[in-house]
PDB file of C-alpha atoms in Angstrom:
ATOM      1  CA  UNK A 298      -0.177  17.495  -9.752  1.00  0.00           C
ATOM      2  CA  UNK A 299       3.282  15.861  -8.318  1.00  0.00           C
ATOM      3  CA  UNK A 300       6.539  14.834  -9.646  1.00  0.00           C
ATOM      4  CA  UNK A 301       8.088  11.424  -8.774  1.00  0.00           C
ATOM      5  CA  UNK A 302      12.044  10.586  -8.802  1.00  0.00           C
ATOM      6  CA  UNK A 303      12.607   6.917  -8.787  1.00  0.00           C
ATOM      7  CA  UNK A 304      15.605   4.245  -9.893  1.00  0.00           C
ATOM      8  CA  UNK A 305      15.371   2.662 -13.258  1.00  0.00           C
ATOM      9  CA  UNK A 306      14.537  -1.062 -11.864  1.00  0.00           C
ATOM     10  CA  UNK A 307      11.217   0.697 -10.535  1.00  0.00           C
ATOM     11  CA  UNK A 308      10.601   1.855 -14.092  1.00  0.00           C
ATOM     12  CA  UNK A 309      11.447  -1.733 -15.552  1.00  0.00           C
ATOM     13  CA  UNK A 310       8.613  -3.319 -12.990  1.00  0.00           C
ATOM     14  CA  UNK A 311       6.370  -0.605 -13.723  1.00  0.00           C
ATOM     15  CA  UNK A 312       6.513  -1.486 -17.646  1.00  0.00           C
ATOM     16  CA  UNK A 313       5.819  -4.999 -16.488  1.00  0.00           C
ATOM     17  CA  UNK A 314       2.668  -4.451 -14.684  1.00  0.00           C
ATOM     18  CA  UNK A 315       1.225  -1.965 -16.963  1.00  0.00           C
ATOM     19  CA  UNK A 316       1.973  -4.685 -19.892  1.00  0.00           C
ATOM     20  CA  UNK A 317      -0.266  -7.146 -18.139  1.00  0.00           C
ATOM     21  CA  UNK A 318      -2.815  -4.915 -15.802  1.00  0.00           C
ATOM     22  CA  UNK A 319      -2.397  -1.162 -17.974  1.00  0.00           C
ATOM     23  CA  UNK A 320      -6.188  -1.512 -18.830  1.00  0.00           C
ATOM     24  CA  UNK A 321      -7.464  -1.714 -15.153  1.00  0.00           C
ATOM     25  CA  UNK A 322      -5.037   0.601 -13.507  1.00  0.00           C
ATOM     26  CA  UNK A 323      -6.569   4.062 -13.235  1.00  0.00           C
ATOM     27  CA  UNK A 324      -3.967   5.783 -11.919  1.00  0.00           C
ATOM     28  CA  UNK A 325       0.137   5.551 -12.927  1.00  0.00           C
ATOM     29  CA  UNK A 326       1.412   7.458 -10.053  1.00  0.00           C
ATOM     30  CA  UNK A 327       0.064   5.077  -7.534  1.00  0.00           C
ATOM     31  CA  UNK A 328       1.705   1.938  -9.447  1.00  0.00           C
ATOM     32  CA  UNK A 329       4.972   3.859  -9.469  1.00  0.00           C
ATOM     33  CA  UNK A 330       4.767   4.734  -5.905  1.00  0.00           C
ATOM     34  CA  UNK A 331       3.538   0.932  -4.862  1.00  0.00           C
ATOM     35  CA  UNK A 332       6.446  -0.167  -6.526  1.00  0.00           C
ATOM     36  CA  UNK A 333       8.879   2.618  -4.946  1.00  0.00           C
ATOM     37  CA  UNK A 334       7.602   1.664  -1.493  1.00  0.00           C
ATOM     38  CA  UNK A 335       8.286  -2.248  -1.897  1.00  0.00           C
ATOM     39  CA  UNK A 336      11.977  -1.599  -3.313  1.00  0.00           C
ATOM     40  CA  UNK A 337      13.782   0.835  -1.201  1.00  0.00           C
ATOM     41  CA  UNK A 338      10.625   3.050   0.398  1.00  0.00           C
ATOM     42  CA  UNK A 339       8.885   6.070  -0.504  1.00  0.00           C
ATOM     43  CA  UNK A 340       9.522   9.512   0.912  1.00  0.00           C
ATOM     44  CA  UNK A 341       7.686  12.840   0.268  1.00  0.00           C
ATOM     45  CA  UNK A 342       8.303  16.484   0.879  1.00  0.00           C
ATOM     46  CA  UNK A 343       5.893  19.135   2.137  1.00  0.00           C
ATOM     47  CA  UNK A 344       7.269  21.961  -0.235  1.00  0.00           C
ATOM     48  CA  UNK A 345       7.738  22.437  -3.725  1.00  0.00           C
ATOM     49  CA  UNK A 346      10.972  22.708  -5.517  1.00  0.00           C
ATOM     50  CA  UNK A 347       9.070  24.414  -9.003  1.00  0.00           C
ATOM     51  CA  UNK A 348       6.436  26.265 -10.103  1.00  0.00           C
ATOM     52  CA  UNK A 349       3.832  25.453 -12.416  1.00  0.00           C
ATOM     53  CA  UNK A 350       4.592  26.774 -15.819  1.00  0.00           C
ATOM     54  CA  UNK A 351       1.394  28.304 -16.465  1.00  0.00           C
ATOM     55  CA  UNK A 352       0.268  29.506 -13.240  1.00  0.00           C
ATOM     56  CA  UNK A 353       3.606  30.462 -11.550  1.00  0.00           C
ATOM     57  CA  UNK A 354       2.894  28.879  -8.329  1.00  0.00           C
ATOM     58  CA  UNK A 355       2.580  25.075  -7.288  1.00  0.00           C
ATOM     59  CA  UNK A 356      -1.288  24.149  -7.798  1.00  0.00           C
ATOM     60  CA  UNK A 357      -1.409  21.482  -5.285  1.00  0.00           C
ATOM     61  CA  UNK A 358       0.032  23.319  -2.234  1.00  0.00           C
ATOM     62  CA  UNK A 359      -2.448  26.211  -2.777  1.00  0.00           C
ATOM     63  CA  UNK A 360      -5.830  24.517  -3.079  1.00  0.00           C
ATOM     64  CA  UNK A 361      -8.418  26.238  -1.137  1.00  0.00           C
ATOM     65  CA  UNK A 362     -10.324  24.111   1.075  1.00  0.00           C
ATOM     66  CA  UNK A 363     -13.870  23.346  -0.113  1.00  0.00           C
ATOM     67  CA  UNK A 364     -16.459  20.418   0.677  1.00  0.00           C
ATOM     68  CA  UNK A 365     -16.207  17.669  -1.863  1.00  0.00           C
ATOM     69  CA  UNK A 366     -20.025  16.144  -2.861  1.00  0.00           C
ATOM     70  CA  UNK A 367     -20.911  12.890  -1.476  1.00  0.00           C
ATOM     71  CA  UNK A 368     -20.619  11.314  -5.157  1.00  0.00           C
ATOM     72  CA  UNK A 369     -17.047  12.614  -5.969  1.00  0.00           C
ATOM     73  CA  UNK A 370     -16.223  11.021  -2.371  1.00  0.00           C
ATOM     74  CA  UNK A 371     -17.624   7.723  -3.025  1.00  0.00           C
ATOM     75  CA  UNK A 372     -16.016   8.148  -6.633  1.00  0.00           C
ATOM     76  CA  UNK A 373     -12.804   8.493  -5.023  1.00  0.00           C
ATOM     77  CA  UNK A 374     -13.058   5.932  -2.434  1.00  0.00           C
ATOM     78  CA  UNK A 375     -14.210   3.181  -5.211  1.00  0.00           C
ATOM     79  CA  UNK A 376     -10.658   3.985  -6.925  1.00  0.00           C
ATOM     80  CA  UNK A 377      -8.831   3.570  -3.873  1.00  0.00           C
ATOM     81  CA  UNK A 378     -10.799   0.019  -3.424  1.00  0.00           C
ATOM     82  CA  UNK A 379      -9.981  -0.774  -7.099  1.00  0.00           C
ATOM     83  CA  UNK A 380      -6.322  -0.123  -6.305  1.00  0.00           C
ATOM     84  CA  UNK A 381      -6.412  -1.957  -2.994  1.00  0.00           C
ATOM     85  CA  UNK A 382      -7.759  -4.917  -4.596  1.00  0.00           C
ATOM     86  CA  UNK A 383      -5.761  -4.849  -7.339  1.00  0.00           C
ATOM     87  CA  UNK A 384      -2.603  -4.766  -5.071  1.00  0.00           C
ATOM     88  CA  UNK A 385      -3.761  -7.747  -3.453  1.00  0.00           C
ATOM     89  CA  UNK A 386      -4.163  -9.560  -6.748  1.00  0.00           C
ATOM     90  CA  UNK A 387      -0.476  -8.402  -7.554  1.00  0.00           C
ATOM     91  CA  UNK A 388       0.536 -10.056  -4.498  1.00  0.00           C
ATOM     92  CA  UNK A 389      -1.465 -13.438  -5.031  1.00  0.00           C
ATOM     93  CA  UNK A 390       0.083 -13.841  -8.457  1.00  0.00           C
ATOM     94  CA  UNK A 391       3.668 -12.829  -7.367  1.00  0.00           C
ATOM     95  CA  UNK A 392       3.853  -9.817  -9.743  1.00  0.00           C
ATOM     96  CA  UNK A 393       5.113  -8.071  -6.692  1.00  0.00           C
ATOM     97  CA  UNK A 394       6.140  -9.317  -3.038  1.00  0.00           C
ATOM     98  CA  UNK A 395       4.740  -8.229   0.132  1.00  0.00           C
ATOM     99  CA  UNK A 396       5.459  -9.298   3.510  1.00  0.00           C
ATOM    100  CA  UNK A 397       2.709 -10.844   5.269  1.00  0.00           C
ATOM    101  CA  UNK A 398       2.511  -7.441   7.490  1.00  0.00           C
ATOM    102  CA  UNK A 399       2.268  -5.336   4.433  1.00  0.00           C
ATOM    103  CA  UNK A 400      -0.687  -7.715   3.316  1.00  0.00           C
ATOM    104  CA  UNK A 401      -2.546  -7.082   6.430  1.00  0.00           C
ATOM    105  CA  UNK A 402      -1.679  -3.208   6.181  1.00  0.00           C
ATOM    106  CA  UNK A 403      -3.583  -3.487   2.836  1.00  0.00           C
ATOM    107  CA  UNK A 404      -6.537  -5.713   3.550  1.00  0.00           C
ATOM    108  CA  UNK A 405      -7.139  -3.178   6.942  1.00  0.00           C
ATOM    109  CA  UNK A 406      -7.179  -0.166   4.554  1.00  0.00           C
ATOM    110  CA  UNK A 407      -9.435  -2.003   2.261  1.00  0.00           C
ATOM    111  CA  UNK A 408     -11.900  -2.694   5.028  1.00  0.00           C
ATOM    112  CA  UNK A 409     -11.455   0.823   6.272  1.00  0.00           C
ATOM    113  CA  UNK A 410     -12.338   2.347   2.736  1.00  0.00           C
ATOM    114  CA  UNK A 411     -15.240   0.274   2.456  1.00  0.00           C
ATOM    115  CA  UNK A 412     -16.475   1.341   5.796  1.00  0.00           C
ATOM    116  CA  UNK A 413     -16.005   4.973   4.931  1.00  0.00           C
ATOM    117  CA  UNK A 414     -17.929   4.124   1.900  1.00  0.00           C
ATOM    118  CA  UNK A 415     -20.889   3.026   3.743  1.00  0.00           C
ATOM    119  CA  UNK A 416     -20.542   5.458   6.296  1.00  0.00           C
ATOM    120  CA  UNK A 417     -20.999   8.160   3.296  1.00  0.00           C
ATOM    121  CA  UNK A 418     -23.811   6.598   2.141  1.00  0.00           C
ATOM    122  CA  UNK A 419     -25.696   6.054   5.641  1.00  0.00           C
ATOM    123  CA  UNK A 420     -24.316   8.825   7.588  1.00  0.00           C
ATOM    124  CA  UNK A 421     -25.533   6.597  10.348  1.00  0.00           C
ATOM    125  CA  UNK A 422     -24.326   6.476  13.822  1.00  0.00           C
ATOM    126  CA  UNK A 423     -23.546   2.802  13.398  1.00  0.00           C
ATOM    127  CA  UNK A 424     -21.639   3.303  10.482  1.00  0.00           C
ATOM    128  CA  UNK A 425     -19.594   6.435  12.211  1.00  0.00           C
ATOM    129  CA  UNK A 426     -18.997   3.838  15.194  1.00  0.00           C
ATOM    130  CA  UNK A 427     -17.824   1.004  13.208  1.00  0.00           C
ATOM    131  CA  UNK A 428     -15.823   3.660  11.033  1.00  0.00           C
ATOM    132  CA  UNK A 429     -13.853   5.062  14.099  1.00  0.00           C
ATOM    133  CA  UNK A 430     -11.977   1.718  14.795  1.00  0.00           C
ATOM    134  CA  UNK A 431     -10.236   2.527  11.411  1.00  0.00           C
ATOM    135  CA  UNK A 432      -9.669   6.364  11.681  1.00  0.00           C
ATOM    136  CA  UNK A 433      -5.675   5.570  11.580  1.00  0.00           C
ATOM    137  CA  UNK A 434      -6.913   4.330   7.856  1.00  0.00           C
ATOM    138  CA  UNK A 435      -8.019   7.413   6.980  1.00  0.00           C
ATOM    139  CA  UNK A 436      -6.443  10.103   4.700  1.00  0.00           C
ATOM    140  CA  UNK A 437      -6.206  12.498   7.421  1.00  0.00           C
ATOM    141  CA  UNK A 438      -7.980  13.636  10.743  1.00  0.00           C
ATOM    142  CA  UNK A 439     -10.470  15.816   9.024  1.00  0.00           C
ATOM    143  CA  UNK A 440     -11.485  13.082   6.654  1.00  0.00           C
ATOM    144  CA  UNK A 441     -14.246  11.719   8.721  1.00  0.00           C
ATOM    145  CA  UNK A 442     -15.589  15.314   9.488  1.00  0.00           C
ATOM    146  CA  UNK A 443     -15.371  16.099   5.495  1.00  0.00           C
ATOM    147  CA  UNK A 444     -17.524  12.705   4.862  1.00  0.00           C
ATOM    148  CA  UNK A 445     -19.864  13.671   7.403  1.00  0.00           C
ATOM    149  CA  UNK A 446     -20.635  17.305   5.966  1.00  0.00           C
ATOM    150  CA  UNK A 447     -20.613  16.005   2.295  1.00  0.00           C
ATOM    151  CA  UNK A 448     -23.919  16.516   0.495  1.00  0.00           C
TER     152      UNK A 448
END
């Protein structure tokens, strides 16, 4: 897991969004991170300040790499697409304020995730070429390779 720290204003906005859209939101940390990014920016660190109570270590930073199945990758991508679509809906309904640049970034990410899903489903050369244009929107450089190897 992860820990988030934020100002009270973020929490106030979070409760307003959750009251209206809570049933449609799959991950609450995504909403908090999105609001934090809009208000004053989002910062992350690459190390742990604390270890897990039961394991004695930080689990997230010690996960062994393994191949993720095609169906799990598609399920994750569907979640991301749903969250991006919801973010655009929030902006359209003035629940949040996004600049034209930010809206364009969300749209580009949405397109990239849809192309990534198509690539995983088809694994064709044309899908791969179409996906390469959006490589900067991928979670990491290894994502496309992992998608290619998924079964």
